[in-house]
Amino acid sequence: MITSALQTARKAYQPKLPPVLRQGPGAVKLQLGAPTESIADSQKVRALFPLTYGQPVAEFVAGATASGGPLTVGVVLSGGQAPGGHNVIAGLFDALKAIHPDSRVLGFLGGPSGLVEGKFIEITASLLSGFRNTGGFDLIGSGRTKLEKAEQFQKARAVLEKNGAGAVVIIGGDDSNTNGAVLAEWFKAQGSMLVVVGAPKTIDGDLKTPQIPTSFGFDTAAKTYAELIGNIERDARSAKKYWHFIKIMGRSASHLALEAALQTQPNLVLVSEEIAQQGTTLAQLTVQIAQLVDARARAGKNFGVAVIPEGLVEFLPDVKKLIATLNDLLAHEGPAFEAAPDQAAKEALLRRHLAAEVAATFFALPAAIRGQLLLDRDPHGNVQVSRIETEKLIAEVVGAELVRMGSKAKYSALTHFFGYEGRCAAPSNFDADYTYTLGYVAALLVQGGRTGYIASVSHLTKGNDHWVPGGIPLTQLFNIERRHGEDKPVIRKALVELDGAPFRQLAAHREAWAKGEEYVYPGPIQYWGPAEVCDATTKTLELEQG
Amino acid sequence: MITSALQTARKAYQPKLPPVLRQGPGAVKLQLGAPTESIADSQKVRALFPLTYGQPVAEFVAGATASGGPLTVGVVLSGGQAPGGHNVIAGLFDALKAIHPDSRVLGFLGGPSGLVEGKFIEITASLLSGFRNTGGFDLIGSGRTKLEKAEQFQKARAVLEKNGAGAVVIIGGDDSNTNGAVLAEWFKAQGSMLVVVGAPKTIDGDLKTPQIPTSFGFDTAAKTYAELIGNIERDARSAKKYWHFIKIMGRSASHLALEAALQTQPNLVLVSEEIAQQGTTLAQLTVQIAQLVDARARAGKNFGVAVIPEGLVEFLPDVKKLIATLNDLLAHEGPAFEAAPDQAAKEALLRRHLAAEVAATFFALPAAIRGQLLLDRDPHGNVQVSRIETEKLIAEVVGAELVRMGSKAKYSALTHFFGYEGRCAAPSNFDADYTYTLGYVAALLVQGGRTGYIASVSHLTKGNDHWVPGGIPLTQLFNIERRHGEDKPVIRKALVELDGAPFRQLAAHREAWAKGEEYVYPGPIQYWGPAEVCDATTKTLELEQG
């Protein structure tokens, strides 16, 4: 296999551990704090997790730990790719081998289903060497199977026990770690000593609590998107004739779009959470953007850059209602819809069934978007929201609005979607170090028998020498939410907070960014060179951690 | 203005000149070789350029040049953005100031029209300092006005003379340098001593001759696209569920797509020049790609990455004929078309007017693409080929073909277009050095009075210490081509040569790339770090120069 020059050079990079871990597992001990409470609904959460609720926060401090025997630990990559996943496995491997050379890591294949079905490979030093500091999850693959049912838990237990594994590390987002906590509780309830430890993964940045300042992958993905936005800003400012609408991945939270915008200062960035809070409709948003385009045109600037979060449409109340109505309607009128031969016929059916207000929302959409709403449906017959080209939708409706308002703007729009470009980028120095540390910490939590914990590192903004590794009991992150008509204990998804420092930073500057070209060009991620270039964290982390 | 950490650090980068230029303009002299001939049609070209034809190749060698007086030189950025444009101006500025501190550089604004209209700013050291080693053309802007008419030449002459400028440096592609040669001839014919010197710019890589190994910007743009393709390959291999169709910028030549593919080894790369040579129709191409998708699916691989050059559709003989027919038809039936209220009505009109074969091509296209052909027309009423989403076209027709052939492939396609992301990227070390050297050389050519020359650097693959700077008489690059029914002297556009080393490299390996995942992940451009990472040239240059 040919590897690129960069990949070959990065193979030799030794990720930096926080000081307390640098002398190896024998020189660090687990220190437990006071018992914890869940962030909300503590009685209900306690009732659901009688055996693992309220465990103390764990911190690693200098001190001697008796050398133990070999440990065998399974590892699972769950959900979407995020830069640094391989380094979590590398950190886990190195720590376990340092604890005892006969320790083993079993990599379950294709995500949680590999654990349930007993499909795995043993991670060896030589196998791992080609994957250190690389992006992607291709070492063992990932998957979206949800570990939720007792039947799955039973199988997972049998698989782990049969292979002599005493623990499983689940690298995943809020859902996967929610399920990890349930699995930990279930193992205990069954009298099993199996340990479940999590690691906070998601480029979306929505697995975030006071104890877990950021999820891994967010740093690299945001910087990759910011590189591209910056390049496009430079092009916009040079060519002076295009409006660029750039959609940025992030299923519902706008963290990635906001972070990329804080790094690049475009003329406009939409934040779904603000739009939802203000109840802005698509029509209102369209007018706002058209007015911005018009105002710039009046100043002789027929160009600009707008950043749009992927989840936007579901936060616009009118579009949200339209989608819900369509899902209901398609459920009831499915056969008639299937029978309609083309988009025009389907739309004729809609005219008969939709209430006037909803119909108005629908028919105000460009034909291509209407097609995406009607034709691209998932296996359950629902509208595939992720297939909606929001960036084109916005570009088109703004164009129509400019005509309607009689604007003299020369409006030529180009659209972009950045997502897959960042999910598997090679991890930045920050993510490479952070993920390696998380994996190392996960091994120590396993050694300490801390089931139902998630590996954590705090004080992340102050440079690696100040990082503090530890473990957070998962139940501390829980609250109760209604899901499909049921109360469920879940890790609360962290959306952008409108009174948080990153959003306030945007709010304080966006008027100036809209009018001028205060573009910033971050350029590509650098691995060598001045520390302020290579080792900076995200603006979000910097602002949130003060 | 806030600048990014990378931009601030790069500001301090001093681009490397070839050894012979390092002691400054006083220590280098211009050495002239034998007279030259144009690459073809020499009699006709000579007749058209009686005063500038056949000049000798110029090379710069160590030696003393008497220090001259101050020079005032205009500079123009012409056409599309390319990484390094600002460094050409920086090199020009530094060399002129080294020749004499009172030398001046006038930056004409907004491209060639700035020269004709006398709109310019004086480039100063402090103004320039913020633009060294940056991407974009925003220092003075660019434009696409063609300098072709005597009236424009007259005005340009007046502007230059009025402002005391003895020369103009035109930074542009094949068209702009063609016009530069005509301008140089015209000045001479008018008895003017004004000097015209060119610099080879275009990310497309199609301004390339034995004397000019590459145009600037190609290196950076190709590496930026390769970064993104590599990231997507890693995602494809990790997620294992998508086929990615990635369109890469490059108006007609496929150099960028080919280079990016040589760097990343995707499962498929289309080369327009090969498709044209083989006369492959869209239907045939569709079957070929569907068979590849099907073959991978049979091997359990429902994923892949395909790279498509932007110019593809114009090289498919059936689509090319369709577009030409539509342009003719729209010219004749314009009013009837305008009157047709929607796409269906326009298509009904087409059914009546198109010959059966052309109609078959048209109606085999997906509805959205038909819409782009009919609705997105340029001011002359022609189909806007650049608006055709070729990547979606291919993704859709392949999907339909898989159904037709009864394939069991699970086919889920995602599409991308990379272009604007690379045009204004900050120049790689190679492009930063190359462009600075070109600008420096342009100043020396001006000093030597070499009008009708283009700055050149040869031996580019062997590291900066081996670079040989010089000047090529533009007429040497000329041949005669039919343009709009007339014989015109033009610089021959360099397309991908099917017997050239880069294409042969692809041909030798693509079967293996198609079947396996021989993906290479180049990662982002690096400015510091190991030389093999930071200073490598393109594969194209490496293979072509041996």
Short mmCIF file of N, CA, C and O in Angstrom, two decimals, chain A residues 191-254:
data_model
loop_
_atom_site.label_atom_id
_atom_site.label_comp_id
_atom_site.label_asym_id
_atom_site.label_seq_id
_atom_site.Cartn_x
_atom_site.Cartn_y
_atom_site.Cartn_z
N GLY A 191 -25.23 -9.29 37.61
CA GLY A 191 -24.15 -9.84 38.44
C GLY A 191 -22.84 -10.01 37.69
O GLY A 191 -21.92 -10.67 38.16
N SER A 192 -22.76 -9.43 36.51
CA SER A 192 -21.52 -9.52 35.74
C SER A 192 -20.54 -8.43 36.17
O SER A 192 -20.94 -7.33 36.55
N MET A 193 -19.26 -8.76 36.11
CA MET A 193 -18.23 -7.78 36.46
C MET A 193 -17.78 -6.99 35.23
O MET A 193 -16.84 -6.19 35.31
N LEU A 194 -18.41 -7.22 34.09
CA LEU A 194 -17.98 -6.55 32.86
C LEU A 194 -18.07 -5.04 33.01
O LEU A 194 -19.05 -4.50 33.50
N VAL A 195 -17.03 -4.38 32.53
CA VAL A 195 -16.92 -2.93 32.65
C VAL A 195 -17.22 -2.28 31.29
O VAL A 195 -16.77 -2.77 30.25
N VAL A 196 -18.00 -1.21 31.31
CA VAL A 196 -18.29 -0.44 30.09
C VAL A 196 -17.76 0.98 30.28
O VAL A 196 -18.12 1.65 31.25
N VAL A 197 -16.91 1.41 29.38
CA VAL A 197 -16.36 2.77 29.45
C VAL A 197 -16.58 3.45 28.10
O VAL A 197 -16.44 2.80 27.05
N GLY A 198 -16.91 4.72 28.12
CA GLY A 198 -17.16 5.45 26.88
C GLY A 198 -16.07 6.46 26.55
O GLY A 198 -15.21 6.76 27.38
N ALA A 199 -16.09 6.94 25.29
CA ALA A 199 -15.23 8.05 24.88
C ALA A 199 -16.07 8.99 24.02
O ALA A 199 -16.83 8.53 23.17
N PRO A 200 -15.96 10.30 24.28
CA PRO A 200 -16.87 11.26 23.65
C PRO A 200 -16.46 11.62 22.22
O PRO A 200 -15.55 12.40 22.01
N LYS A 201 -17.18 11.07 21.26
CA LYS A 201 -16.87 11.27 19.84
C LYS A 201 -18.03 11.93 19.13
O LYS A 201 -19.16 11.50 19.29
N THR A 202 -17.81 12.97 18.40
CA THR A 202 -18.71 13.47 17.37
C THR A 202 -18.19 14.79 16.83
O THR A 202 -17.87 15.69 17.61
N ILE A 203 -18.09 14.88 15.53
CA ILE A 203 -17.66 16.15 14.94
C ILE A 203 -18.69 17.24 15.23
O ILE A 203 -18.35 18.41 15.23
N ASP A 204 -19.96 16.86 15.45
CA ASP A 204 -21.02 17.85 15.64
C ASP A 204 -20.82 18.72 16.87
O ASP A 204 -21.39 19.80 16.96
N GLY A 205 -20.05 18.23 17.84
CA GLY A 205 -19.77 19.02 19.03
C GLY A 205 -20.94 19.11 20.00
O GLY A 205 -20.94 19.94 20.90
N ASP A 206 -21.94 18.23 19.83
CA ASP A 206 -23.13 18.34 20.69
C ASP A 206 -23.10 17.40 21.88
O ASP A 206 -24.06 17.32 22.63
N LEU A 207 -21.98 16.67 22.04
CA LEU A 207 -21.77 15.91 23.28
C LEU A 207 -20.78 16.74 24.09
O LEU A 207 -19.57 16.69 23.89
N LYS A 208 -21.33 17.57 24.95
CA LYS A 208 -20.51 18.58 25.64
C LYS A 208 -21.20 18.92 26.95
O LYS A 208 -22.40 19.17 26.97
N THR A 209 -20.45 18.89 28.02
CA THR A 209 -20.99 19.23 29.34
C THR A 209 -19.91 20.01 30.06
O THR A 209 -18.78 20.12 29.56
N PRO A 210 -20.22 20.55 31.24
CA PRO A 210 -19.16 21.24 31.97
C PRO A 210 -17.97 20.31 32.22
O PRO A 210 -16.82 20.76 32.31
N GLN A 211 -18.23 19.00 32.30
CA GLN A 211 -17.15 18.06 32.59
C GLN A 211 -16.41 17.60 31.33
O GLN A 211 -15.28 17.16 31.40
N ILE A 212 -17.12 17.67 30.21
CA ILE A 212 -16.53 17.23 28.93
C ILE A 212 -16.53 18.42 28.00
O ILE A 212 -17.51 18.70 27.33
N PRO A 213 -15.43 19.16 27.96
CA PRO A 213 -15.44 20.45 27.27
C PRO A 213 -15.69 20.34 25.77
O PRO A 213 -16.21 21.26 25.17
N THR A 214 -15.32 19.21 25.17
CA THR A 214 -15.58 19.05 23.74
C THR A 214 -15.50 17.57 23.39
O THR A 214 -14.86 16.79 24.11
N SER A 215 -16.16 17.21 22.33
CA SER A 215 -16.03 15.84 21.83
C SER A 215 -14.90 15.83 20.81
O SER A 215 -14.58 16.86 20.21
N PHE A 216 -14.29 14.66 20.62
CA PHE A 216 -13.16 14.65 19.69
C PHE A 216 -13.63 14.67 18.24
O PHE A 216 -14.74 14.24 17.94
N GLY A 217 -12.81 15.22 17.38
CA GLY A 217 -13.14 15.32 15.96
C GLY A 217 -13.68 16.69 15.58
O GLY A 217 -13.52 17.13 14.44
N PHE A 218 -14.29 17.36 16.54
CA PHE A 218 -14.86 18.69 16.29
C PHE A 218 -13.76 19.65 15.84
O PHE A 218 -13.93 20.42 14.89
N ASP A 219 -12.63 19.59 16.51
CA ASP A 219 -11.52 20.50 16.21
C ASP A 219 -11.06 20.34 14.75
O ASP A 219 -10.98 21.32 14.00
N THR A 220 -10.80 19.11 14.35
CA THR A 220 -10.28 18.86 13.00
C THR A 220 -11.33 19.16 11.93
O THR A 220 -11.02 19.79 10.90
N ALA A 221 -12.55 18.70 12.16
CA ALA A 221 -13.59 18.92 11.15
C ALA A 221 -13.84 20.41 10.97
O ALA A 221 -13.89 20.91 9.84
N ALA A 222 -13.96 21.14 12.09
CA ALA A 222 -14.23 22.58 11.99
C ALA A 222 -13.09 23.29 11.27
O ALA A 222 -13.32 24.17 10.44
N LYS A 223 -11.85 22.90 11.57
CA LYS A 223 -10.72 23.55 10.91
C LYS A 223 -10.68 23.22 9.41
O LYS A 223 -10.28 24.06 8.60
N THR A 224 -11.07 22.01 9.05
CA THR A 224 -11.10 21.65 7.63
C THR A 224 -12.16 22.49 6.90
O THR A 224 -11.91 23.02 5.81
N TYR A 225 -13.32 22.60 7.50
CA TYR A 225 -14.37 23.42 6.87
C TYR A 225 -13.93 24.89 6.81
O TYR A 225 -14.18 25.58 5.82
N ALA A 226 -13.29 25.35 7.87
CA ALA A 226 -12.85 26.75 7.91
C ALA A 226 -11.80 27.02 6.83
O ALA A 226 -11.78 28.09 6.22
N GLU A 227 -10.92 26.06 6.60
CA GLU A 227 -9.95 26.21 5.51
C GLU A 227 -10.69 26.50 4.20
O GLU A 227 -10.35 27.44 3.47
N LEU A 228 -11.72 25.70 3.93
CA LEU A 228 -12.42 25.81 2.65
C LEU A 228 -13.25 27.08 2.58
O LEU A 228 -13.29 27.75 1.55
N ILE A 229 -13.90 27.43 3.68
CA ILE A 229 -14.68 28.67 3.69
C ILE A 229 -13.74 29.86 3.47
O ILE A 229 -14.03 30.76 2.69
N GLY A 230 -12.61 29.84 4.14
CA GLY A 230 -11.63 30.92 3.97
C GLY A 230 -11.18 31.03 2.52
O GLY A 230 -11.09 32.14 1.97
N ASN A 231 -10.89 29.90 1.89
CA ASN A 231 -10.48 29.94 0.48
C ASN A 231 -11.58 30.53 -0.39
O ASN A 231 -11.31 31.29 -1.33
N ILE A 232 -12.81 30.17 -0.09
CA ILE A 232 -13.93 30.68 -0.89
C ILE A 232 -14.14 32.17 -0.62
O ILE A 232 -14.45 32.94 -1.54
N GLU A 233 -13.95 32.58 0.62
CA GLU A 233 -14.04 34.02 0.93
C GLU A 233 -13.01 34.80 0.10
O GLU A 233 -13.29 35.86 -0.45
N ARG A 234 -11.80 34.25 0.04
CA ARG A 234 -10.74 34.93 -0.72
C ARG A 234 -11.14 35.00 -2.19
O ARG A 234 -10.88 35.99 -2.87
N ASP A 235 -11.78 33.95 -2.67
CA ASP A 235 -12.23 33.94 -4.06
C ASP A 235 -13.36 34.95 -4.26
O ASP A 235 -13.38 35.68 -5.26
N ALA A 236 -14.28 34.99 -3.32
CA ALA A 236 -15.40 35.93 -3.43
C ALA A 236 -14.88 37.36 -3.50
O ALA A 236 -15.32 38.16 -4.33
N ARG A 237 -13.93 37.65 -2.65
CA ARG A 237 -13.36 38.99 -2.57
C ARG A 237 -12.51 39.32 -3.79
O ARG A 237 -12.34 40.48 -4.15
N SER A 238 -11.95 38.30 -4.42
CA SER A 238 -11.12 38.50 -5.61
C SER A 238 -12.00 38.62 -6.86
O SER A 238 -11.81 39.53 -7.66
N ALA A 239 -12.94 37.69 -7.01
CA ALA A 239 -13.76 37.66 -8.23
C ALA A 239 -14.88 38.71 -8.16
O ALA A 239 -15.31 39.23 -9.19
N LYS A 240 -15.36 38.98 -6.94
CA LYS A 240 -16.36 40.03 -6.72
C LYS A 240 -17.65 39.83 -7.51
O LYS A 240 -18.29 40.82 -7.88
N LYS A 241 -18.03 38.60 -7.82
CA LYS A 241 -19.26 38.45 -8.59
C LYS A 241 -20.16 37.31 -8.14
O LYS A 241 -21.18 37.07 -8.79
N TYR A 242 -19.81 36.61 -7.08
CA TYR A 242 -20.66 35.51 -6.64
C TYR A 242 -21.05 35.64 -5.17
O TYR A 242 -20.24 36.05 -4.35
N TRP A 243 -22.26 35.20 -4.91
CA TRP A 243 -22.67 34.92 -3.54
C TRP A 243 -22.52 33.42 -3.32
O TRP A 243 -23.09 32.62 -4.07
N HIS A 244 -21.74 33.05 -2.33
CA HIS A 244 -21.52 31.63 -2.02
C HIS A 244 -22.37 31.25 -0.80
O HIS A 244 -22.24 31.87 0.25
N PHE A 245 -23.20 30.23 -0.98
CA PHE A 245 -23.97 29.69 0.14
C PHE A 245 -23.37 28.33 0.50
O PHE A 245 -23.38 27.41 -0.32
N ILE A 246 -22.84 28.24 1.70
CA ILE A 246 -22.06 27.07 2.10
C ILE A 246 -22.75 26.35 3.25
O ILE A 246 -22.87 26.90 4.34
N LYS A 247 -23.21 25.16 2.97
CA LYS A 247 -23.83 24.37 4.04
C LYS A 247 -22.75 23.55 4.74
O LYS A 247 -21.88 22.97 4.10
N ILE A 248 -22.82 23.55 6.07
CA ILE A 248 -21.82 22.85 6.89
C ILE A 248 -22.50 21.73 7.66
O ILE A 248 -23.55 21.93 8.26
N MET A 249 -21.89 20.56 7.63
CA MET A 249 -22.44 19.39 8.31
C MET A 249 -22.70 19.67 9.79
O MET A 249 -22.07 20.54 10.39
N GLY A 250 -23.58 18.86 10.36
CA GLY A 250 -23.93 18.98 11.77
C GLY A 250 -25.41 18.69 11.87
O GLY A 250 -26.21 19.56 11.56
N ARG A 251 -25.74 17.49 12.29
CA ARG A 251 -27.11 17.00 12.14
C ARG A 251 -28.17 17.96 12.67
O ARG A 251 -29.10 18.29 11.97
N SER A 252 -28.04 18.43 13.92
CA SER A 252 -29.03 19.41 14.36
C SER A 252 -28.37 20.63 15.01
O SER A 252 -28.73 21.75 14.69
N ALA A 253 -27.38 20.41 15.87
CA ALA A 253 -26.72 21.56 16.50
C ALA A 253 -25.91 22.34 15.47
O ALA A 253 -25.41 21.78 14.51
N SER A 254 -25.77 23.65 15.69
CA SER A 254 -25.04 24.50 14.74
C SER A 254 -23.60 24.76 15.16
O SER A 254 -22.97 25.67 14.63
#
